[in-house]
Coordinates of C-alpha atoms and ligand atoms in Angstrom, one line a residue:
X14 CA 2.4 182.2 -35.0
X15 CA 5.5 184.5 -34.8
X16 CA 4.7 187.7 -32.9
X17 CA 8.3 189.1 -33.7
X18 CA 6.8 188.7 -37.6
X19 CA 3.4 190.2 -37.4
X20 CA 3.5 190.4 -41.6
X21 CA 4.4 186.8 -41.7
X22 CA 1.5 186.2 -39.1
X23 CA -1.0 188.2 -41.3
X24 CA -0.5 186.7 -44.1
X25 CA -3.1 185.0 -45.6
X26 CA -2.9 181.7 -47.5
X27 CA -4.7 180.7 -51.2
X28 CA -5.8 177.5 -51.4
X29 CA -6.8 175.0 -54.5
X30 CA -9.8 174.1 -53.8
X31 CA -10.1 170.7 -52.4
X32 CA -13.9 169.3 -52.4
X33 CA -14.1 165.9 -51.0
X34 CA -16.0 163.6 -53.7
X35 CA -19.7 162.4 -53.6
X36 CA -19.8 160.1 -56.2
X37 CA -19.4 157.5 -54.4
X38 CA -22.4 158.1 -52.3
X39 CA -26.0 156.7 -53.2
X40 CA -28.6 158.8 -51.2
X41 CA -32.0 157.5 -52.1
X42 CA -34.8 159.7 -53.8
X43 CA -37.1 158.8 -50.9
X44 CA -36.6 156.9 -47.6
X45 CA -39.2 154.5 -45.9
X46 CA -39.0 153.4 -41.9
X47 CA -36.4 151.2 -40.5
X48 CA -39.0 148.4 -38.8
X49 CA -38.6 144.9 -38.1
X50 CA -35.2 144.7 -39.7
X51 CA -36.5 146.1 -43.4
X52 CA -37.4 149.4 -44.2
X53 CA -40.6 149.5 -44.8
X54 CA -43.6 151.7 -46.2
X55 CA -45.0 153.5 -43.6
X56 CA -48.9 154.2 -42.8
X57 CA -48.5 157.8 -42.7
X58 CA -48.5 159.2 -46.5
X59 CA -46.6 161.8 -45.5
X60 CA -43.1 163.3 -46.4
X61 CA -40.9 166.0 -46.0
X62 CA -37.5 167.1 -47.7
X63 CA -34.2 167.0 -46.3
X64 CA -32.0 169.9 -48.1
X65 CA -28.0 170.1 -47.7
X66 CA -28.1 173.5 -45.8
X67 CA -25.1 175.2 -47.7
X68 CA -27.2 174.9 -50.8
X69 CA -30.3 174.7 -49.8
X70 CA -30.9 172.0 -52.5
X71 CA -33.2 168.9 -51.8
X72 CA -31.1 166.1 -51.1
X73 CA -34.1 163.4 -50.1
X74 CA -37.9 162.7 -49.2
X75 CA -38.4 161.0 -45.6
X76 CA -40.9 159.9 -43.8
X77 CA -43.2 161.8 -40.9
X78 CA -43.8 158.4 -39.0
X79 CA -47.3 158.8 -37.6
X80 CA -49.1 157.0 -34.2
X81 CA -49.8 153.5 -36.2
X82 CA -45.6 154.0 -37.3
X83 CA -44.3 154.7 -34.6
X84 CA -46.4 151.5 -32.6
X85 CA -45.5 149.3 -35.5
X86 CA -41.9 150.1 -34.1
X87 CA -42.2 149.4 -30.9
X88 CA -44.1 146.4 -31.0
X89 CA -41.0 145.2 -33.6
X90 CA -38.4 146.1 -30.8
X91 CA -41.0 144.8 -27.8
X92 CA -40.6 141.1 -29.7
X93 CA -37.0 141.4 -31.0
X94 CA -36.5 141.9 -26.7
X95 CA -37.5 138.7 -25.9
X96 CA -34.7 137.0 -27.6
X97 CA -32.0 139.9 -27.8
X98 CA -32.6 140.1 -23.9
X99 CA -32.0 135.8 -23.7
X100 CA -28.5 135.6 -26.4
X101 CA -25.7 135.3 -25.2
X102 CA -23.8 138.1 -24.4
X103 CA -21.1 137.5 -26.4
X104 CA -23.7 137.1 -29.5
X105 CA -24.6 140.3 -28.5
X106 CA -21.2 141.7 -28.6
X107 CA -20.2 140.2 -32.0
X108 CA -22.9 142.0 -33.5
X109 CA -21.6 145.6 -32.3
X110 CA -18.3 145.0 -33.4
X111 CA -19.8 144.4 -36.8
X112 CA -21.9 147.4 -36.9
X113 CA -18.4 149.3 -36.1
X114 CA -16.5 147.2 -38.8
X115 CA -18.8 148.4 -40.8
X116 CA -19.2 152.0 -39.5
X117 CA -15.3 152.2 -40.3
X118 CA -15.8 150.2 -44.1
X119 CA -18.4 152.7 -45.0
X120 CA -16.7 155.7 -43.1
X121 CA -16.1 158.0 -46.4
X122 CA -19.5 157.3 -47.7
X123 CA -21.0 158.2 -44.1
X124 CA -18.8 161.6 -43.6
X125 CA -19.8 162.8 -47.1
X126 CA -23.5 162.2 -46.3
X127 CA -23.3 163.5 -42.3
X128 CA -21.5 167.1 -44.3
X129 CA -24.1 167.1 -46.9
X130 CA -27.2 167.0 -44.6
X131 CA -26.0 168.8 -41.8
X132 CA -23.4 171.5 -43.5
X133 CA -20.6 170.7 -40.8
X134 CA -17.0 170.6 -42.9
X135 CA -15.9 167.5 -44.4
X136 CA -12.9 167.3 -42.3
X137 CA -14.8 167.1 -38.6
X138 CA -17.6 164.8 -40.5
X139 CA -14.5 162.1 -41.5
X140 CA -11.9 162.8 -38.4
X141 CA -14.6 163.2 -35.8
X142 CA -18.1 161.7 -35.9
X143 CA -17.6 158.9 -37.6
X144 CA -14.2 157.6 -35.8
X145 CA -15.9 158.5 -32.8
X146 CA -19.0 156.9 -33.8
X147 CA -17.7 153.6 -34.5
X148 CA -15.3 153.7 -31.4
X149 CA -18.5 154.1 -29.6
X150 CA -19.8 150.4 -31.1
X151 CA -16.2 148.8 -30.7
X152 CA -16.1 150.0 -26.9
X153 CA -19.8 148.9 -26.0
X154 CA -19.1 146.0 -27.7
X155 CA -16.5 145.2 -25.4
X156 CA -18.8 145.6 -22.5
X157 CA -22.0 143.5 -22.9
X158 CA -20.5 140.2 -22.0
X159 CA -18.8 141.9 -19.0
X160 CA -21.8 143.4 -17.5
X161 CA -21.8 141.6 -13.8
X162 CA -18.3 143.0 -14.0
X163 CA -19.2 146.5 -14.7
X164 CA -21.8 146.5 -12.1
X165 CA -20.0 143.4 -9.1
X166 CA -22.7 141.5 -7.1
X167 CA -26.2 143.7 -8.6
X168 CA -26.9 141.0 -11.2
X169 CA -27.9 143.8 -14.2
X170 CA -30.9 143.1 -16.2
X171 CA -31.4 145.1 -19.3
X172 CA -35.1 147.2 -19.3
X173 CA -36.8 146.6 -22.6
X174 CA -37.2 148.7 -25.3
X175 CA -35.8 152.3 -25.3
X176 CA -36.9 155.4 -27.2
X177 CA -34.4 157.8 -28.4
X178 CA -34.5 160.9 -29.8
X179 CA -31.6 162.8 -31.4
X180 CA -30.6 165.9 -32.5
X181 CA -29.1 167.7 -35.4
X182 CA -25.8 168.8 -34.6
X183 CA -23.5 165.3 -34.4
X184 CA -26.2 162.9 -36.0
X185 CA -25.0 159.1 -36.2
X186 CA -22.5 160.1 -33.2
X187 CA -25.6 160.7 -31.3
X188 CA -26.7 157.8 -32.8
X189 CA -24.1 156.0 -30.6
X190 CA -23.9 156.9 -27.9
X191 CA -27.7 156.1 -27.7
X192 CA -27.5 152.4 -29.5
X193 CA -24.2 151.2 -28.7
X194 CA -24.9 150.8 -24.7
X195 CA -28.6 150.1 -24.8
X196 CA -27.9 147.1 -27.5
X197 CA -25.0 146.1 -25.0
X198 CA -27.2 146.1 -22.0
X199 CA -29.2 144.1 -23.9
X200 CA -32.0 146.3 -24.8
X201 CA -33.5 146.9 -28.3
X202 CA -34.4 150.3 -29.4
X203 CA -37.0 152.1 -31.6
X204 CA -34.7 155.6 -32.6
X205 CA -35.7 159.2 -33.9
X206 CA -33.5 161.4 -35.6
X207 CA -34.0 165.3 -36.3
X208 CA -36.0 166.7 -38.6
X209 CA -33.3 168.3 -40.3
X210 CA -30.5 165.6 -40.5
X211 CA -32.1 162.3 -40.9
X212 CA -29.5 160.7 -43.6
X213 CA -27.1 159.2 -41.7
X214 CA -29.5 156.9 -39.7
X215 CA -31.1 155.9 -43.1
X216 CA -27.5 154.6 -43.7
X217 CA -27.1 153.1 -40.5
X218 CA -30.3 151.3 -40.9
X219 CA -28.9 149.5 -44.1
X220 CA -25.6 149.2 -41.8
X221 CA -27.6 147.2 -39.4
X222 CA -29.2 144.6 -42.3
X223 CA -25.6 144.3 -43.5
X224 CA -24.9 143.0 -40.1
X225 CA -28.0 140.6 -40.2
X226 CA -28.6 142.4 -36.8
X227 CA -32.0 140.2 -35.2
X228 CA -35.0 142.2 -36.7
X229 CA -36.1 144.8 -34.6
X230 CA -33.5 145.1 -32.3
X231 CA -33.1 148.5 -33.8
X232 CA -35.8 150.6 -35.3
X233 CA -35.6 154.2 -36.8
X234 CA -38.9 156.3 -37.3
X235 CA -38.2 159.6 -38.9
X236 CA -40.4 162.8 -38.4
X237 CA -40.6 165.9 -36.6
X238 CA -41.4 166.8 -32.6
X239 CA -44.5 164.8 -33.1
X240 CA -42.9 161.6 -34.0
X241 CA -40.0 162.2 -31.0
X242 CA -43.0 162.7 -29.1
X243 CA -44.8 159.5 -29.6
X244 CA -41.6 157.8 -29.4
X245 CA -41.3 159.0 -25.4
X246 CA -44.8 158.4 -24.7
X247 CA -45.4 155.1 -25.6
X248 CA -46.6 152.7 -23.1
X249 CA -44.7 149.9 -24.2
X250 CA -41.5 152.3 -24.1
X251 CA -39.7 151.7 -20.8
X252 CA -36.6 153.9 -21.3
X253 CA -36.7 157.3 -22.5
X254 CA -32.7 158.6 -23.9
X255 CA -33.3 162.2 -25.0
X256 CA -30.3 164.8 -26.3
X257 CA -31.7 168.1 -27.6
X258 CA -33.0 171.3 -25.8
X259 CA -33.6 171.9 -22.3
X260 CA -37.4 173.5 -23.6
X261 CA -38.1 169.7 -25.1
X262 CA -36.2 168.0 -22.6
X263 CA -38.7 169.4 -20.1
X264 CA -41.7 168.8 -22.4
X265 CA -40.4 165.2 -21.9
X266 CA -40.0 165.2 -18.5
X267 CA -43.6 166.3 -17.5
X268 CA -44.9 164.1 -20.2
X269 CA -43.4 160.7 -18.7
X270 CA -43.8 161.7 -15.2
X271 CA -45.5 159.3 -13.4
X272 CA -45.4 156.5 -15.3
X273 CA -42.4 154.6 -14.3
X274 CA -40.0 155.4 -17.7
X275 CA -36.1 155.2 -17.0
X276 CA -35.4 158.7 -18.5
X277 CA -32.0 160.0 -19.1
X278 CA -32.1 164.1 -20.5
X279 CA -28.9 165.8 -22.1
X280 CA -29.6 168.9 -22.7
X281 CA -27.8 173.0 -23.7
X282 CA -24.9 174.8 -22.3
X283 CA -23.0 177.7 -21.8
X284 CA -19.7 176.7 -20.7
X285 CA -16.8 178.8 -19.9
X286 CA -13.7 178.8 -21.1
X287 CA -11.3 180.0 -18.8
X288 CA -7.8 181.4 -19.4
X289 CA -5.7 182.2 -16.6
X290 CA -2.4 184.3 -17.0
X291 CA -0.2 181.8 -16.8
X292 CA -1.7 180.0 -19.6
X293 CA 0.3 179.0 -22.8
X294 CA -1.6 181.7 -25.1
X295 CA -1.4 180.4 -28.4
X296 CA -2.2 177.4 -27.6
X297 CA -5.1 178.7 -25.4
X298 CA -6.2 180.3 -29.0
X299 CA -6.5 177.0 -30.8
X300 CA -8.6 176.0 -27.7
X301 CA -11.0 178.8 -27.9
X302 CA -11.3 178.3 -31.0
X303 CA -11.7 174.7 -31.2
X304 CA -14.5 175.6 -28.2
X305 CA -16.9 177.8 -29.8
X306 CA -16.1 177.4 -33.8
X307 CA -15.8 173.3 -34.0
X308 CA -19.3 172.4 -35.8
X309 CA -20.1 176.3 -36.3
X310 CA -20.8 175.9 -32.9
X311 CA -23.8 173.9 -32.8
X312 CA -22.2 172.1 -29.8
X313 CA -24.4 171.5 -26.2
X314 CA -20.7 171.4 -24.8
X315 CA -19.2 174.5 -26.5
X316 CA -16.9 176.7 -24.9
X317 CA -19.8 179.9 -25.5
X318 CA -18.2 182.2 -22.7
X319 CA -14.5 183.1 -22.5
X320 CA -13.5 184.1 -18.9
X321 CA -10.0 185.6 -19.4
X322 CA -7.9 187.0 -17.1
X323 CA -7.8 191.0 -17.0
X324 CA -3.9 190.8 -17.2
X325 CA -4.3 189.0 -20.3
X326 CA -6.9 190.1 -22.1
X327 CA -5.7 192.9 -24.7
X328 CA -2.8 190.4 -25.9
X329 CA -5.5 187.2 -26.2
X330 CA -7.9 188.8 -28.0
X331 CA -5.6 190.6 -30.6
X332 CA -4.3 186.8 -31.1
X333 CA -8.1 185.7 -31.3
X334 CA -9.1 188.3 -33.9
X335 CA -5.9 187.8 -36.1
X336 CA -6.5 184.0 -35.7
X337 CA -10.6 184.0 -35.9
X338 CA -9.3 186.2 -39.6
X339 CA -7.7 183.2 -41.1
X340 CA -10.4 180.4 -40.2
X341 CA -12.0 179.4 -44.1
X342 CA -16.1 179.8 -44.5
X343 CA -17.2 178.0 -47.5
X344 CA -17.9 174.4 -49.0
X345 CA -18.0 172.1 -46.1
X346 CA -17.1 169.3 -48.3
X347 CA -14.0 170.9 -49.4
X348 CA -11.2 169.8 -47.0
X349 CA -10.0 172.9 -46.3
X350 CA -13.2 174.7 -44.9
X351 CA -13.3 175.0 -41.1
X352 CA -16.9 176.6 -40.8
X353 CA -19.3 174.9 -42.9
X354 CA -23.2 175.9 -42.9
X355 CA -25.5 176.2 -40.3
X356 CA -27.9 173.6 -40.0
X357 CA -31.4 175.4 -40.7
X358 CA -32.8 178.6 -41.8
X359 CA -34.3 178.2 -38.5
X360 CA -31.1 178.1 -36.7
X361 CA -29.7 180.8 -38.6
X362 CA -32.5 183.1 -38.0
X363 CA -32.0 182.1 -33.9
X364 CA -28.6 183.2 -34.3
X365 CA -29.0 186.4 -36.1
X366 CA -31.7 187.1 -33.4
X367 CA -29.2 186.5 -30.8
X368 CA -26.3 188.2 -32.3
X369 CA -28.8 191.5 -32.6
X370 CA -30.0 191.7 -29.1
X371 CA -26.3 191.8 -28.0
X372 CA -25.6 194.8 -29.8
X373 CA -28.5 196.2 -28.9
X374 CA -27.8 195.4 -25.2
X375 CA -24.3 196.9 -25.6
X376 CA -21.7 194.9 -26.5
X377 CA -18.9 195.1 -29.2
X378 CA -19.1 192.8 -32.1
X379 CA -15.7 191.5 -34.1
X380 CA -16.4 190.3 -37.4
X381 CA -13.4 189.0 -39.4
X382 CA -13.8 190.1 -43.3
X383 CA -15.7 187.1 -44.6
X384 CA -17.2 186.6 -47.8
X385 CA -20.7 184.4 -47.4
X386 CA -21.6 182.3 -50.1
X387 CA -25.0 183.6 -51.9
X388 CA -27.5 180.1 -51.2
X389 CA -27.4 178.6 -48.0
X390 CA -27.1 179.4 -44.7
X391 CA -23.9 180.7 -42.9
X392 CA -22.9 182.9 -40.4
X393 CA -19.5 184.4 -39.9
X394 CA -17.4 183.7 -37.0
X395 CA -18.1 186.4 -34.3
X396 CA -17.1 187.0 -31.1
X397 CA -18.5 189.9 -28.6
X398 CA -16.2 191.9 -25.9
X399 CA -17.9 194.5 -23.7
X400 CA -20.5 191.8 -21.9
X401 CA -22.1 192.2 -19.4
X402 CA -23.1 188.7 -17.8
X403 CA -27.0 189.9 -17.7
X404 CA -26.7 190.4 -21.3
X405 CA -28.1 187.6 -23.4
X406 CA -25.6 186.5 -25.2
X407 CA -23.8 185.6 -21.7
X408 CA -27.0 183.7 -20.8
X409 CA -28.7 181.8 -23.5
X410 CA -27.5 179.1 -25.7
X411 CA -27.1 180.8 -29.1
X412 CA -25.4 177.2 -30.5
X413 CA -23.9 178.9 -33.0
X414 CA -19.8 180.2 -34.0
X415 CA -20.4 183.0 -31.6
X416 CA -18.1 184.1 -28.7
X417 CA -18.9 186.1 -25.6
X418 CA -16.0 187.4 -23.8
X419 CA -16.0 188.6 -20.0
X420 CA -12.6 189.0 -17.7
X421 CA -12.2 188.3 -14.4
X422 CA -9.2 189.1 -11.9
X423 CA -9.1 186.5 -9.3
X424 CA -9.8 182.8 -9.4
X425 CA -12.4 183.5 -7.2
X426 CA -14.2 185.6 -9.3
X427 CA -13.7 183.1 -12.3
X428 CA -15.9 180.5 -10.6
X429 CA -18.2 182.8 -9.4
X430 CA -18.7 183.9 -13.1
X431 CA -18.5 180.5 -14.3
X432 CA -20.8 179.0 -12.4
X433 CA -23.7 181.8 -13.0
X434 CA -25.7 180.2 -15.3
X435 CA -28.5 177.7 -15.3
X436 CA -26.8 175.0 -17.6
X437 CA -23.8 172.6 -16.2
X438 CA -22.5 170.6 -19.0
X439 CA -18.6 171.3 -19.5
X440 CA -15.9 174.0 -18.8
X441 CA -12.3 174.6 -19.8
X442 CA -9.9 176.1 -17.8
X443 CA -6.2 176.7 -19.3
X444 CA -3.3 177.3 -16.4
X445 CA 0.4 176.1 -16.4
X446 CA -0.7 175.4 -12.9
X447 CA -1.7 171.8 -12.2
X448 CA -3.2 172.8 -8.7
X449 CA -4.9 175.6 -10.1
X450 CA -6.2 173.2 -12.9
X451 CA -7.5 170.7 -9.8
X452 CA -8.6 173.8 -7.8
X453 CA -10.8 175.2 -10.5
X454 CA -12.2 171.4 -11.4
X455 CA -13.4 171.0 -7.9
X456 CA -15.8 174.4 -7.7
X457 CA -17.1 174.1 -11.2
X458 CA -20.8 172.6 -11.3
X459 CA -20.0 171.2 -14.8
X460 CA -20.4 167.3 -15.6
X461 CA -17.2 167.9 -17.5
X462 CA -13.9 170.4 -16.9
X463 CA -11.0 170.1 -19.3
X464 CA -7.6 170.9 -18.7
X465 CA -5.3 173.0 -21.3
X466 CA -7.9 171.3 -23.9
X467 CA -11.4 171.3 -25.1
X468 CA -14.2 169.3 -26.9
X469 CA -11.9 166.1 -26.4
X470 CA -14.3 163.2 -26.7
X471 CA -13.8 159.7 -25.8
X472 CA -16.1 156.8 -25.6
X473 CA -14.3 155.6 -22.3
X474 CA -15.4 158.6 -20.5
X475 CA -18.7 159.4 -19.0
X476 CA -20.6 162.7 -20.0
X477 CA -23.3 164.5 -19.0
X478 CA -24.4 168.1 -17.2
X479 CA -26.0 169.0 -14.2
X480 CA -28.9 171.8 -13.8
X481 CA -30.4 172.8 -16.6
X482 CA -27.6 171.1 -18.5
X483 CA -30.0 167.7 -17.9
X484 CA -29.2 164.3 -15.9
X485 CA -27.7 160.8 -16.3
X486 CA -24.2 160.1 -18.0
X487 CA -23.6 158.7 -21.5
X488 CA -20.2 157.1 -22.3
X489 CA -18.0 154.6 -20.0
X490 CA -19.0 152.3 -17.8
X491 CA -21.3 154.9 -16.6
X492 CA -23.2 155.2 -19.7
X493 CA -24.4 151.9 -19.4
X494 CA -26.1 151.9 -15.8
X495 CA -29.5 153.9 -17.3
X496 CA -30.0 151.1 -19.4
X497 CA -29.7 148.2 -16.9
X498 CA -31.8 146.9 -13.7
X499 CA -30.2 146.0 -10.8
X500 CA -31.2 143.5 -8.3
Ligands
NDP603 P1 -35.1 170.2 -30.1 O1 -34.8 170.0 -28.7 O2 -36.4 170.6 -30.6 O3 -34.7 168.9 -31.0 C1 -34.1 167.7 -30.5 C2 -34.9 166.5 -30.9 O4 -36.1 166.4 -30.2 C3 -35.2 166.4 -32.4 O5 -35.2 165.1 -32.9 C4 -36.6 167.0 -32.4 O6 -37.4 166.7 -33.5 C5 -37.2 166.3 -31.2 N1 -38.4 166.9 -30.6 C6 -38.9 168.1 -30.7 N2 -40.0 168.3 -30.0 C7 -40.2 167.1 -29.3 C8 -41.2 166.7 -28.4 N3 -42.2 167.5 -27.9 N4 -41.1 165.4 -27.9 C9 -40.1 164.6 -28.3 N5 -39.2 165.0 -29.2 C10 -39.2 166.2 -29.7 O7 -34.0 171.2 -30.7 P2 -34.2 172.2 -31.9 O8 -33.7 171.4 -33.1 O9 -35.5 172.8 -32.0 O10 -33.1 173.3 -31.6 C11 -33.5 174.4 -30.8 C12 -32.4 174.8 -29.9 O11 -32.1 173.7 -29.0 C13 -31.1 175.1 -30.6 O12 -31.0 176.4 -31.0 C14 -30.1 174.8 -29.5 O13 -29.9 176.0 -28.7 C15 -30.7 173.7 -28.7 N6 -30.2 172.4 -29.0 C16 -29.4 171.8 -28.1 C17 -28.8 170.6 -28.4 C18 -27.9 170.0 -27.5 O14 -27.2 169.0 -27.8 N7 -27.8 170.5 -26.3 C19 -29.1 169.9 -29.7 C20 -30.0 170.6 -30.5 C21 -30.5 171.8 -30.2 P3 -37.2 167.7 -34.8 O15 -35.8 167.7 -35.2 O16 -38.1 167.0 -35.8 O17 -37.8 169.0 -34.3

C-alpha cells in the first residue's frame, strides 16, 4: 500500500460475489466405516451429524465406531500387514502415487467438501490442503523403495499397524502426513478423523478403492474421543500418530505408557512472530497476517504472539489495523473470502471465552468493522495491544483469528519473551539481517523458525515442536523414522 496516498490505501473494494460451485460434489446422506477395503455397516447403531459450520445446516450422518468397530479395523490392517509389509517396495510406491494422482483428479471435488465441513475459505481449501496433501503421497511415494537409503546400514523394518488420530483444522492434509509415510514404511493403518470434520476421509476412503489399494491397508473409523481412544489403546496397535491438543495428547501418553507403542504426539502452540526494525514492514504485514488469520487461525503453528520492536510498533500496527480492515468475513466457498467460519460452536464459544478474559485482564481489543453473517459461527479478526505476558491471551492457545501483541527493545529480550511459554512448535522472525535471522534461529526452542515468512509448508521438511508443543517429526526423511525399526 501507498502511505503517501492514505485515501487510496483506505479504500475499500466491492466485489461480485464469487461462490465456488458444489454441484459437482456427491456427499452421501449417511457414511458407513472404511474396513477391509469396503465401507462397511458398522456394529455400533449409532450416528451423529456433521453440519457445514457457516450454516449450521446438516451436511451428513457418520458413524460413532464402537469397541467391536474399531477391532474389526485393526484386525483388517493386522492381516493386510502381512503382505503390505512383504510387496515390493516399489508396489508399494505405485500405489501412493495413485492415491496422489488421484488426490489431484478429484482436487475440486475435495476442496469444496474440506470448505463445506470445516468452514475454512475455498481458496486455502483448493491452494493449500489439497496440493499439499497430494504432494505429501507423491513425495512418500518417492521414498519407500529408498528406505535403506534413507536410513544407510540400519536395515529399516516397518512396525505394524498404526493408529492415528486427527484433528479438525487441516483434515485430509493431516490425513497425510499420517498415511503417506506409514504406507511407505510399509505399515498399514486403521485412521480417526474429528468429530467435527469427518468428510474428507469418507472421500479418501473411496480414493483408496479407486486405487484398488490391498484391503485394509488403510482403515477409517469415525467417532468422537472415544473412538480415538480405542484406536490408541488397542493391543494389536503398535504405533500410536496423534495431532490434536496437548490435554489429549497427554491423556494418550499416560494411557499407552508401558506398553511398548511407538508414539509420536503433535500437539498446541503459541508461537511468536517477531519483527525487528529493520524488517521490510509491509511485507512483515502480510506475514502477520498470513500467521494468525490463515484458517481463522485454527493453526497449532500460528503466529498467536507478535513481538515487535518498540521503535516500530505505532507505524506496524496502524498498517495492521488498516490492513486486518480490508480482510473479507463471509462465505468460505466464495473465492474471495479470507476468514471463513470457525469450526464448532464449541470452538467459537472457546474463543469468545478467551477474547473476554483479555479484556477483563486489561488489554486493548481492535476490532475492524465487520458484519457477521446471522447462522453459523464466526468471529471477527481481532488483535489485542496492551499485554501483559501473564495475561491469558499471551499464554493459552485460543486457535482462533486472534492477535496478541507485546514489544520488546533488544534481541535479547525478544527471545527471552519468545521462549516463555510452555509450547515449542514454530516462530517467525522478520529482519533484513541474515545474521540476526541465524542468531535468533539458534536461541529459539521452536521445532520450526521461519525467516521473512510464515506458515510455509513443504512435505520435504520435517515438523514438529518441543515441550508442551509434543515430540517426534512428521515430514522429510525424518517423518519416516517413527514408523520404521532399525536393526
Ligand atoms: P482434541 O485434542 O480433543 O481433538 C483431536 C483429536 O483427538 C480428535 O480426533 C478427537 O476426537 C480425538 N480425541 C479426543 N479425545 C481423545 C482421547 N481421549 N483419546 C484419543 N483421541 C481423542 O481437540 P479439540 O477438538 O477438543 O480442540 C480443543 C483445543 O485443542 C482447541 O481449542 C485447540 O486449542 C487445540 N487443538 C490443537 C490442534 C493442533 O493441531 N495443535 C488441533 C485441534 C485442536 P473428536 O474430534 O471426536 O473430539
Amino acid at each position: 500500500m501507498d502511505d503517501a496516498r492514505p485515501e487510496l490505501a483506505k479504500q475499500v473494494f466491492e466485489y461480485a460475489p464469487a461462490p465456488e460451485a458444489v454441484d459437482h460434489v456427491k456427499i452421501q446422506p449417511r457414511y458407513g466405516l472404511f474396513i477391509g477395503g469396503r465401507m462397511v455397516d458398522p456394529h455400533s447403531k449409532k450416528r451423529f451429524p456433521t453440519i457445514n459450520p457457516a450454516t449450521e445446516k446438516t451436511l451428513s450422518e457418520v458413524t460413532e465406531a464402537d469397541e467391536v468397530d474399531v477391532d474389526r479395523a485393526v484386525k483388517a490392517a493386522s492381516k493386510a500387514f502381512e503382505s503390505w509389509a512383504r510387496l515390493p517396495a516399489s508396489r508399494r510406491a505405485r500405489y501412493l502415487y495413485r492415491i496422489s494422482r488421484l488426490l489431484q483428479e478429484r482436487s475440486r471435488e475435495l476442496a469444496v467438501v474440506e470448505t463445506m465441513d470445516g468452514g475454512k475459505p475455498i481458496k486455502e481449501s483448493r491452494d493449500v490442503d489439497i496440493p499439499l496433501s497430494a504432494a505429501h503421497f507423491f513425495y512418500y511415494a518417492g521414498w519407500a523403495d529408498k528406505l535403506e537409503w534413507a536410513f544407510p546400514n540400519r536395515k529399516p523394518k516397518p512396525l505394524g499397524v498404526a493408529g492415528q488420530v486427527i484433528p479438525w483444522n487441516f483434515p485430509l492434509l493431516m490425513l497425510a502426513w499420517k498415511i503417506a509415510p506409514a504406507l511407505a514404511a510399509g505399515n498399514t493403518v486403521v485412521l480417526k478423523p474429528a468429530e467435527t470434520t469427518p468428510l474428507s476421509a469418507m472421500v479418501f476412503a473411496e480414493i483408496c478403492m479407486q486405487a484398488e489399494l490391498p484391503p485394509g491397508v488403510v482403515n477409517i473409523v469415525t467417532g468422537a474421543g472415544k473412538t480415538g481412544s480405542l484406536v490408541v489403546t488397542h493391543p494389536e496397535v503398535k504405533k500410536v500418530a496423534f495431532t490434536g491438543s496437548t490435554e489429549v495428547g497427554k491423556l494418550i501418553q499416560r494411557a499407552i505408557a508401558g506398553t511398548g507403542k511407538r508414539l509420536t504426539l503433535e500437539l498446541g502452540g503459541k508461537a511468536a512472530n517477531i519483527v525487528f526494525e529493520d524488517a521490510p514492514l509491509d511485507q512483515a504485514v502480510e506475514g502477520i497476517v498470513n500467521g494468525i488469520y490463515f484458517n481463522q487461525g485454527h493453526v497449532c503453528c500460528a503466529g498467536s504472539r507478535l513481538l515487535v520492536q518498540e521503535s516500530i510498533a505505532e507505524p506496524l500496527l496502524e498498517k495492521l489495523k488498516r490492513r486486518l480492515s480490508t480482510l473479507r468475513l463471509g462465505d468460505p466457498l466464495d473465492k474471495n473470502t479470507d476468514i471463513g467460519a470457525i469450526n464448532s460452536r464449541a470452538q467459537l464459544e472457546k474463543i469468545q471465552g478467551l477474547v473476554e478474559s483479555g479484556v477483563e485482564e486489561g488489554a486493548e481489543l481492535y476490532q475492524p468493522e465487520c458484519v457477521l453473517p446471522e447462522r453459523g459461527f464466526w468471529f471477527p479478526p481481532s488483535l489485542f495491544t496492551n499485554v501483559s505476558q501473564s495475561y491469558r491471551i499471551a499464554r493459552e492457545e485460543i486457535f482462533g483469528p486472534v492477535l496478541s501483541v507485546l514489544t520488546f527493545r533488544t534481541p535479547a529480550e525478544a527471545v527471552e519473551k519468545a521462549n516463555n511459554t510452555p509450547y515449542g512448535l514454530s516462530a517467525g522472525v522478520w529482519t533484513d539481517k541474515g545474521s540476526r535471522i541465524l542468531w535468533m534461529a539458534e536461541r529459539m526452542r521452536a521445532g520450526v523458525v521461519w525467516a521473512n515468512t510464515f506458515n510455509r509448508f513443504d512435505p520435504t521438511s520435517p515438523f514438529g515442536g518441543y515441550k508442551e508443543s509434543g515430540f517426534g517429526r512428521e515430514g522429510g526423511v525424518h517423518g519416516l523414522l517413527p514408523y520404521v525399526e532399525l536393526n
